Structures are given as structure tokens and as C-alpha cells.
mmCIF file of C-alpha atoms in Angstrom:
data_model
loop_
_atom_site.group_PDB
_atom_site.id
_atom_site.type_symbol
_atom_site.label_atom_id
_atom_site.label_comp_id
_atom_site.label_asym_id
_atom_site.label_seq_id
_atom_site.Cartn_x
_atom_site.Cartn_y
_atom_site.Cartn_z
ATOM 1 C CA ALA A 1 -111.931 -158.375 46.986
ATOM 2 C CA GLN A 2 -115.365 -159.655 46.111
ATOM 3 C CA SER A 3 -116.694 -159.900 42.562
ATOM 4 C CA VAL A 4 -119.906 -160.998 40.866
ATOM 5 C CA SER A 5 -120.344 -162.680 37.494
ATOM 6 C CA GLN A 6 -123.552 -162.760 35.521
ATOM 7 C CA HIS A 7 -122.894 -164.926 32.512
ATOM 8 C CA ASN A 8 -126.046 -164.161 30.561
ATOM 9 C CA HIS A 9 -125.903 -160.617 29.222
ATOM 10 C CA HIS A 10 -129.096 -160.735 27.164
ATOM 11 C CA VAL A 11 -131.860 -163.317 27.415
ATOM 12 C CA ILE A 12 -134.914 -163.481 25.173
ATOM 13 C CA LEU A 13 -137.847 -165.652 26.224
ATOM 14 C CA SER A 14 -141.407 -166.150 25.140
ATOM 15 C CA GLU A 15 -144.174 -165.569 27.642
ATOM 16 C CA ALA A 16 -144.797 -168.557 29.917
ATOM 17 C CA ALA A 17 -141.268 -169.868 29.447
ATOM 18 C CA SER A 18 -139.214 -170.676 32.526
ATOM 19 C CA LEU A 19 -136.371 -168.402 33.545
ATOM 20 C CA GLU A 20 -133.052 -169.019 35.200
ATOM 21 C CA LEU A 21 -130.429 -166.291 35.391
ATOM 22 C CA GLY A 22 -126.991 -167.244 36.589
ATOM 23 C CA CYS A 23 -125.040 -165.431 39.276
ATOM 24 C CA ASN A 24 -121.682 -166.510 40.689
ATOM 25 C CA TYR A 25 -119.649 -164.614 43.207
ATOM 26 C CA SER A 26 -116.089 -164.659 44.349
ATOM 27 C CA TYR A 27 -115.433 -164.036 48.025
ATOM 28 C CA GLY A 28 -113.723 -166.065 50.690
ATOM 29 C CA GLY A 29 -115.983 -165.206 53.594
ATOM 30 C CA THR A 30 -119.658 -165.199 54.481
ATOM 31 C CA VAL A 31 -121.859 -163.151 52.209
ATOM 32 C CA ASN A 32 -125.311 -161.714 51.865
ATOM 33 C CA LEU A 33 -126.824 -161.873 48.405
ATOM 34 C CA PHE A 34 -129.303 -159.718 46.549
ATOM 35 C CA TRP A 35 -131.154 -159.557 43.271
ATOM 36 C CA TYR A 36 -132.270 -156.153 42.058
ATOM 37 C CA VAL A 37 -134.482 -155.450 39.049
ATOM 38 C CA GLN A 38 -134.656 -152.335 36.907
ATOM 39 C CA TYR A 39 -137.769 -152.043 34.733
ATOM 40 C CA PRO A 40 -137.545 -149.748 31.701
ATOM 41 C CA GLY A 41 -137.495 -146.146 32.836
ATOM 42 C CA GLN A 42 -137.642 -147.060 36.506
ATOM 43 C CA HIS A 43 -135.189 -147.215 39.369
ATOM 44 C CA LEU A 44 -133.449 -150.252 40.806
ATOM 45 C CA GLN A 45 -135.788 -152.228 43.037
ATOM 46 C CA LEU A 46 -135.005 -155.025 45.437
ATOM 47 C CA LEU A 47 -136.354 -158.330 44.139
ATOM 48 C CA LEU A 48 -135.153 -160.612 46.911
ATOM 49 C CA LYS A 49 -132.309 -161.120 49.352
ATOM 50 C CA TYR A 50 -130.578 -163.901 51.224
ATOM 51 C CA PHE A 51 -128.997 -163.394 54.620
ATOM 52 C CA SER A 52 -129.176 -166.798 56.308
ATOM 53 C CA GLY A 53 -131.419 -169.806 56.835
ATOM 54 C CA ASP A 54 -133.330 -171.540 54.051
ATOM 55 C CA PRO A 55 -131.147 -171.236 50.939
ATOM 56 C CA LEU A 56 -134.251 -171.040 48.752
ATOM 57 C CA VAL A 57 -135.477 -167.468 48.931
ATOM 58 C CA LYS A 58 -138.771 -166.234 47.570
ATOM 59 C CA GLY A 59 -139.166 -162.665 46.394
ATOM 60 C CA ILE A 60 -141.758 -160.461 44.809
ATOM 61 C CA LYS A 61 -143.658 -161.236 41.593
ATOM 62 C CA GLY A 62 -143.075 -164.979 41.781
ATOM 63 C CA PHE A 63 -139.293 -164.861 41.642
ATOM 64 C CA GLU A 64 -137.082 -167.096 43.731
ATOM 65 C CA ALA A 65 -133.370 -167.677 44.084
ATOM 66 C CA GLU A 66 -131.313 -170.501 45.487
ATOM 67 C CA PHE A 67 -128.058 -170.014 47.342
ATOM 68 C CA ILE A 68 -125.664 -172.898 46.715
ATOM 69 C CA LYS A 69 -122.652 -172.251 48.910
ATOM 70 C CA SER A 70 -120.487 -174.978 47.372
ATOM 71 C CA LYS A 71 -120.936 -173.462 43.937
ATOM 72 C CA PHE A 72 -120.737 -169.810 45.043
ATOM 73 C CA SER A 73 -123.974 -169.302 43.155
ATOM 74 C CA PHE A 74 -127.245 -167.459 43.665
ATOM 75 C CA ASN A 75 -129.298 -168.122 40.548
ATOM 76 C CA LEU A 76 -132.612 -166.377 39.968
ATOM 77 C CA ARG A 77 -135.606 -168.384 38.762
ATOM 78 C CA LYS A 78 -139.200 -167.935 37.741
ATOM 79 C CA PRO A 79 -141.376 -170.818 36.491
ATOM 80 C CA SER A 80 -143.364 -168.765 33.985
ATOM 81 C CA VAL A 81 -142.306 -165.307 32.831
ATOM 82 C CA GLN A 82 -144.648 -162.548 31.785
ATOM 83 C CA TRP A 83 -144.183 -159.743 29.292
ATOM 84 C CA SER A 84 -144.039 -157.355 32.255
ATOM 85 C CA ASP A 85 -140.871 -159.094 33.505
ATOM 86 C CA THR A 86 -138.932 -157.423 30.717
ATOM 87 C CA ALA A 87 -136.206 -155.615 32.623
ATOM 88 C CA GLU A 88 -132.562 -155.664 33.598
ATOM 89 C CA TYR A 89 -131.622 -157.893 36.505
ATOM 90 C CA PHE A 90 -128.614 -157.324 38.739
ATOM 91 C CA CYS A 91 -127.099 -159.740 41.198
ATOM 92 C CA ALA A 92 -125.171 -158.196 44.102
ATOM 93 C CA VAL A 93 -123.068 -159.526 46.968
ATOM 94 C CA LYS A 94 -122.040 -158.033 50.266
ATOM 95 C CA SER A 95 -119.708 -159.277 52.935
ATOM 96 C CA ARG A 96 -121.566 -160.160 56.115
ATOM 97 C CA VAL A 97 -118.686 -159.176 58.326
ATOM 98 C CA GLY A 98 -118.159 -155.692 59.662
ATOM 99 C CA THR A 99 -119.686 -152.336 58.923
ATOM 100 C CA ALA A 100 -117.315 -151.454 56.110
ATOM 101 C CA SER A 101 -118.700 -153.998 53.686
ATOM 102 C CA LYS A 102 -119.393 -152.889 50.150
ATOM 103 C CA LEU A 103 -122.252 -153.968 47.895
ATOM 104 C CA THR A 104 -120.755 -155.282 44.676
ATOM 105 C CA PHE A 105 -122.929 -155.655 41.589
ATOM 106 C CA GLY A 106 -122.666 -157.857 38.558
ATOM 107 C CA THR A 107 -122.889 -156.375 35.074
ATOM 108 C CA GLY A 108 -126.567 -157.230 34.762
ATOM 109 C CA THR A 109 -128.714 -159.425 32.522
ATOM 110 C CA ARG A 110 -131.187 -157.878 30.167
ATOM 111 C CA LEU A 111 -134.329 -159.993 29.946
ATOM 112 C CA GLN A 112 -136.657 -159.502 27.018
ATOM 113 C CA VAL A 113 -139.976 -161.341 27.125
ATOM 114 C CA THR A 114 -141.863 -161.604 23.863
ATOM 115 C CA LEU A 115 -145.594 -162.158 23.455
ATOM 116 C CA GLU B 1 -143.478 -143.931 52.365
ATOM 117 C CA ALA B 2 -141.529 -141.793 49.932
ATOM 118 C CA GLY B 3 -138.526 -143.391 48.317
ATOM 119 C CA VAL B 4 -135.137 -141.930 47.566
ATOM 120 C CA VAL B 5 -135.536 -138.693 45.643
ATOM 121 C CA GLN B 6 -133.002 -137.441 43.141
ATOM 122 C CA SER B 7 -132.834 -134.376 40.946
ATOM 123 C CA PRO B 8 -132.445 -133.564 38.201
ATOM 124 C CA ARG B 9 -133.415 -136.724 36.355
ATOM 125 C CA TYR B 10 -131.516 -135.690 33.244
ATOM 126 C CA LYS B 11 -128.674 -133.242 32.684
ATOM 127 C CA ILE B 12 -126.852 -132.295 29.501
ATOM 128 C CA ILE B 13 -123.769 -130.129 29.787
ATOM 129 C CA GLU B 14 -120.699 -129.296 27.777
ATOM 130 C CA LYS B 15 -117.318 -130.587 28.861
ATOM 131 C CA LYS B 16 -115.431 -128.487 31.377
ATOM 132 C CA GLN B 17 -118.692 -127.219 32.875
ATOM 133 C CA PRO B 18 -119.602 -127.941 36.492
ATOM 134 C CA VAL B 19 -122.624 -130.047 37.430
ATOM 135 C CA ALA B 20 -124.332 -130.985 40.682
ATOM 136 C CA PHE B 21 -126.740 -133.736 41.643
ATOM 137 C CA TRP B 22 -129.010 -133.748 44.655
ATOM 138 C CA CYS B 23 -130.344 -136.653 46.699
ATOM 139 C CA ASN B 24 -132.821 -136.905 49.547
ATOM 140 C CA PRO B 25 -132.790 -140.342 51.215
ATOM 141 C CA ILE B 26 -135.669 -142.248 52.743
ATOM 142 C CA SER B 27 -136.679 -140.623 56.016
ATOM 143 C CA GLY B 28 -134.761 -142.091 58.940
ATOM 144 C CA HIS B 29 -132.065 -143.715 56.824
ATOM 145 C CA ASN B 30 -128.681 -142.896 58.303
ATOM 146 C CA THR B 31 -126.514 -144.229 55.512
ATOM 147 C CA LEU B 32 -126.398 -142.649 52.068
ATOM 148 C CA TYR B 33 -124.540 -143.880 49.008
ATOM 149 C CA TRP B 34 -123.616 -142.403 45.652
ATOM 150 C CA TYR B 35 -123.065 -144.836 42.795
ATOM 151 C CA LEU B 36 -121.928 -144.480 39.207
ATOM 152 C CA GLN B 37 -123.541 -146.687 36.583
ATOM 153 C CA ASN B 38 -122.014 -146.822 33.126
ATOM 154 C CA LEU B 39 -123.975 -148.200 30.201
ATOM 155 C CA GLY B 40 -124.106 -151.978 30.311
ATOM 156 C CA GLN B 41 -122.554 -152.160 33.763
ATOM 157 C CA GLY B 42 -123.732 -152.561 37.315
ATOM 158 C CA PRO B 43 -123.579 -149.677 39.783
ATOM 159 C CA GLU B 44 -120.188 -148.925 41.337
ATOM 160 C CA LEU B 45 -119.855 -147.195 44.680
ATOM 161 C CA LEU B 46 -118.395 -143.685 44.697
ATOM 162 C CA ILE B 47 -118.921 -142.670 48.319
ATOM 163 C CA ARG B 48 -120.777 -143.788 51.425
ATOM 164 C CA TYR B 49 -121.958 -141.544 54.249
ATOM 165 C CA GLU B 50 -122.960 -142.522 57.746
ATOM 166 C CA ASN B 51 -124.921 -139.504 58.896
ATOM 167 C CA GLU B 52 -122.741 -136.557 57.854
ATOM 168 C CA GLU B 53 -119.454 -138.466 57.825
ATOM 169 C CA ALA B 54 -117.977 -139.839 54.617
ATOM 170 C CA VAL B 55 -116.821 -143.284 55.771
ATOM 171 C CA ASP B 56 -115.808 -144.677 52.381
ATOM 172 C CA ASP B 57 -114.725 -142.354 49.579
ATOM 173 C CA SER B 58 -111.932 -144.509 48.246
ATOM 174 C CA GLN B 59 -113.532 -144.769 44.778
ATOM 175 C CA LEU B 60 -114.345 -141.069 44.431
ATOM 176 C CA PRO B 61 -112.068 -139.288 41.909
ATOM 177 C CA LYS B 62 -111.223 -136.437 44.210
ATOM 178 C CA ASP B 63 -109.537 -134.280 41.616
ATOM 179 C CA ARG B 64 -112.901 -133.417 40.067
ATOM 180 C CA PHE B 65 -115.598 -135.012 42.204
ATOM 181 C CA SER B 66 -116.805 -133.802 45.578
ATOM 182 C CA ALA B 67 -119.744 -134.626 47.800
ATOM 183 C CA GLU B 68 -121.309 -133.330 50.942
ATOM 184 C CA ARG B 69 -124.013 -134.282 53.406
ATOM 185 C CA LEU B 70 -123.854 -131.360 55.773
ATOM 186 C CA LYS B 71 -126.797 -132.077 58.081
ATOM 187 C CA GLY B 72 -126.776 -135.824 57.701
ATOM 188 C CA VAL B 73 -129.904 -135.879 55.561
ATOM 189 C CA ASP B 74 -129.781 -134.805 51.915
ATOM 190 C CA SER B 75 -126.606 -134.870 49.891
ATOM 191 C CA THR B 76 -125.030 -133.224 46.865
ATOM 192 C CA LEU B 77 -122.536 -134.740 44.444
ATOM 193 C CA LYS B 78 -120.564 -132.324 42.291
ATOM 194 C CA ILE B 79 -118.314 -132.685 39.274
ATOM 195 C CA GLN B 80 -116.038 -129.823 38.315
ATOM 196 C CA PRO B 81 -115.001 -129.759 35.560
ATOM 197 C CA ALA B 82 -116.966 -132.472 33.759
ATOM 198 C CA GLU B 83 -115.249 -134.642 31.158
ATOM 199 C CA LEU B 84 -116.725 -136.633 28.292
ATOM 200 C CA GLY B 85 -116.090 -139.863 30.179
ATOM 201 C CA ASP B 86 -118.328 -138.732 33.036
ATOM 202 C CA SER B 87 -121.434 -139.409 30.950
ATOM 203 C CA ALA B 88 -123.304 -142.016 32.987
ATOM 204 C CA VAL B 89 -126.152 -142.481 35.427
ATOM 205 C CA TYR B 90 -125.491 -141.283 38.963
ATOM 206 C CA LEU B 91 -127.487 -143.216 41.514
ATOM 207 C CA CYS B 92 -128.203 -142.393 45.100
ATOM 208 C CA ALA B 93 -129.201 -145.045 47.617
ATOM 209 C CA SER B 94 -129.939 -145.098 51.307
ATOM 210 C CA SER B 95 -130.142 -147.676 54.048
ATOM 211 C CA LEU B 96 -131.374 -147.725 57.597
ATOM 212 C CA GLY B 97 -128.303 -149.021 59.385
ATOM 213 C CA ALA B 98 -124.591 -148.536 59.251
ATOM 214 C CA GLY B 99 -124.017 -150.314 55.989
ATOM 215 C CA GLY B 100 -123.271 -153.688 57.525
ATOM 216 C CA GLY B 101 -123.860 -157.014 55.866
ATOM 217 C CA THR B 102 -127.600 -157.272 56.504
ATOM 218 C CA ASP B 103 -128.339 -153.637 55.716
ATOM 219 C CA THR B 104 -130.518 -153.309 52.594
ATOM 220 C CA GLN B 105 -130.017 -150.437 50.191
ATOM 221 C CA TYR B 106 -132.863 -148.675 48.411
ATOM 222 C CA PHE B 107 -132.158 -146.773 45.229
ATOM 223 C CA GLY B 108 -133.382 -143.552 43.708
ATOM 224 C CA PRO B 109 -134.238 -143.093 40.016
ATOM 225 C CA GLY B 110 -130.811 -141.697 39.172
ATOM 226 C CA THR B 111 -129.570 -138.709 37.212
ATOM 227 C CA ARG B 112 -128.557 -139.393 33.631
ATOM 228 C CA LEU B 113 -125.646 -137.114 32.774
ATOM 229 C CA THR B 114 -124.602 -136.459 29.202
ATOM 230 C CA VAL B 115 -121.389 -134.508 28.651
ATOM 231 C CA LEU B 116 -120.985 -133.089 25.135
#
């Protein structure tokens, strides 16, 4: 069974600071990887996804993530955060094989950006 | 393009009462999902539909939970009777394809259920 670990439960940063949120997954096969964001009072939105190709994936709002297969990691980064990035961030993994694959989420990281 | 629509957004009921949630997926999306999200946790799949067929309901507590997607479009999730531990956010998502590895899911705003 696949699982996802997000080690940082709550991160507090000042505006303009750099961000890196950790995500590690456990699965023996080939996976597709996702980061979702949930802004306060809003629904889960897709931030970026990795299926294949360049392991450095760029998403919306200046976010990027790097897939490192040897480390089973898919960390999310942003060079300079803004107050509006305050949200909860979820990493998710899905098996690439078959139609019965399930999307498995991590427990989320709450990011608080202060002015 | 309209996103996934869910109603109600909030529901407060007393334990042992029934409750139902409704979801309308993105137009043209064949696959529909219901998730449960407890406070401080990520969403967990309850049931997945491909058109009107429930293809994965292994995580649905069938003694009190039921779901239907009769015409392969909108869906209803029901709890009867509700228990205190059912307080959570119930999310609906939809995707274009058959739920395979590259299929991307889009989420609705959720229904926040409080059981007193």
C-alpha cells in the first residue's frame, strides 16, 4: 500500500522568505505526484503535478516541486512567499499502473506567512 | 467552466439523525469520488464511481453510509444514522478519465458536518 509523509505540520514564515515543504512517499512502483493547496475557506486546488519527464515541475503562483526518485521525495518550493500563500498544502501520490489506482494524501502542512 | 458543486456547505445535526450530501461533478467528468477529511488530516477516499458504477467502495462503512449516482452524473452520499465520530468535511471530486494514474482530480468545496 502507498503512503505519504509530510514532516512539517505547521510552518511560519515571514514574507519574502523561501519555502520548502517536504513530502516523502512509500510505494514500490511508478507513481504520479501532486501538490494541492487549500486557502482559508476555499476548496482544494491543484498546485502542480508530476507524471513523467523533467523532474522539476513548475506550477501556479510561482511554486515548483522536484521529484527525486532515489529519495522517494517530491518537495514543494517557492523562492519568495507572499502573505497570500497562507494556506494548507497537501502532497498526494497515485500509482501510475492500472485504472484502480487510489490517490493517497499526506496529512498536510499548514503554512502561515506573516507580514 | 463550473467546478464541482456540493451542497449543503454546512450541516449540523443531532446524533442518530440521517443526513445527505449532494455533488454535481464537472461537466463531462465520468469519474466521481467521495472523500472524508477529518480535522488535521488529508482526504481519505470513501467511494469512487465510474459513470453510475461504484468501482471502489472498500473504504465506505456500509452499515451506515450509502451512496448513489443513478444517472452517472450527480451523486448523493447518505449517513443513517449519524454518529458523533462522523463530524468531518465530506469532499466530492471528479475527473475526466477512468481514475488511472494520470487522471487529475478536481475537488468541490466540501460539506462540513457537525454531529451533536
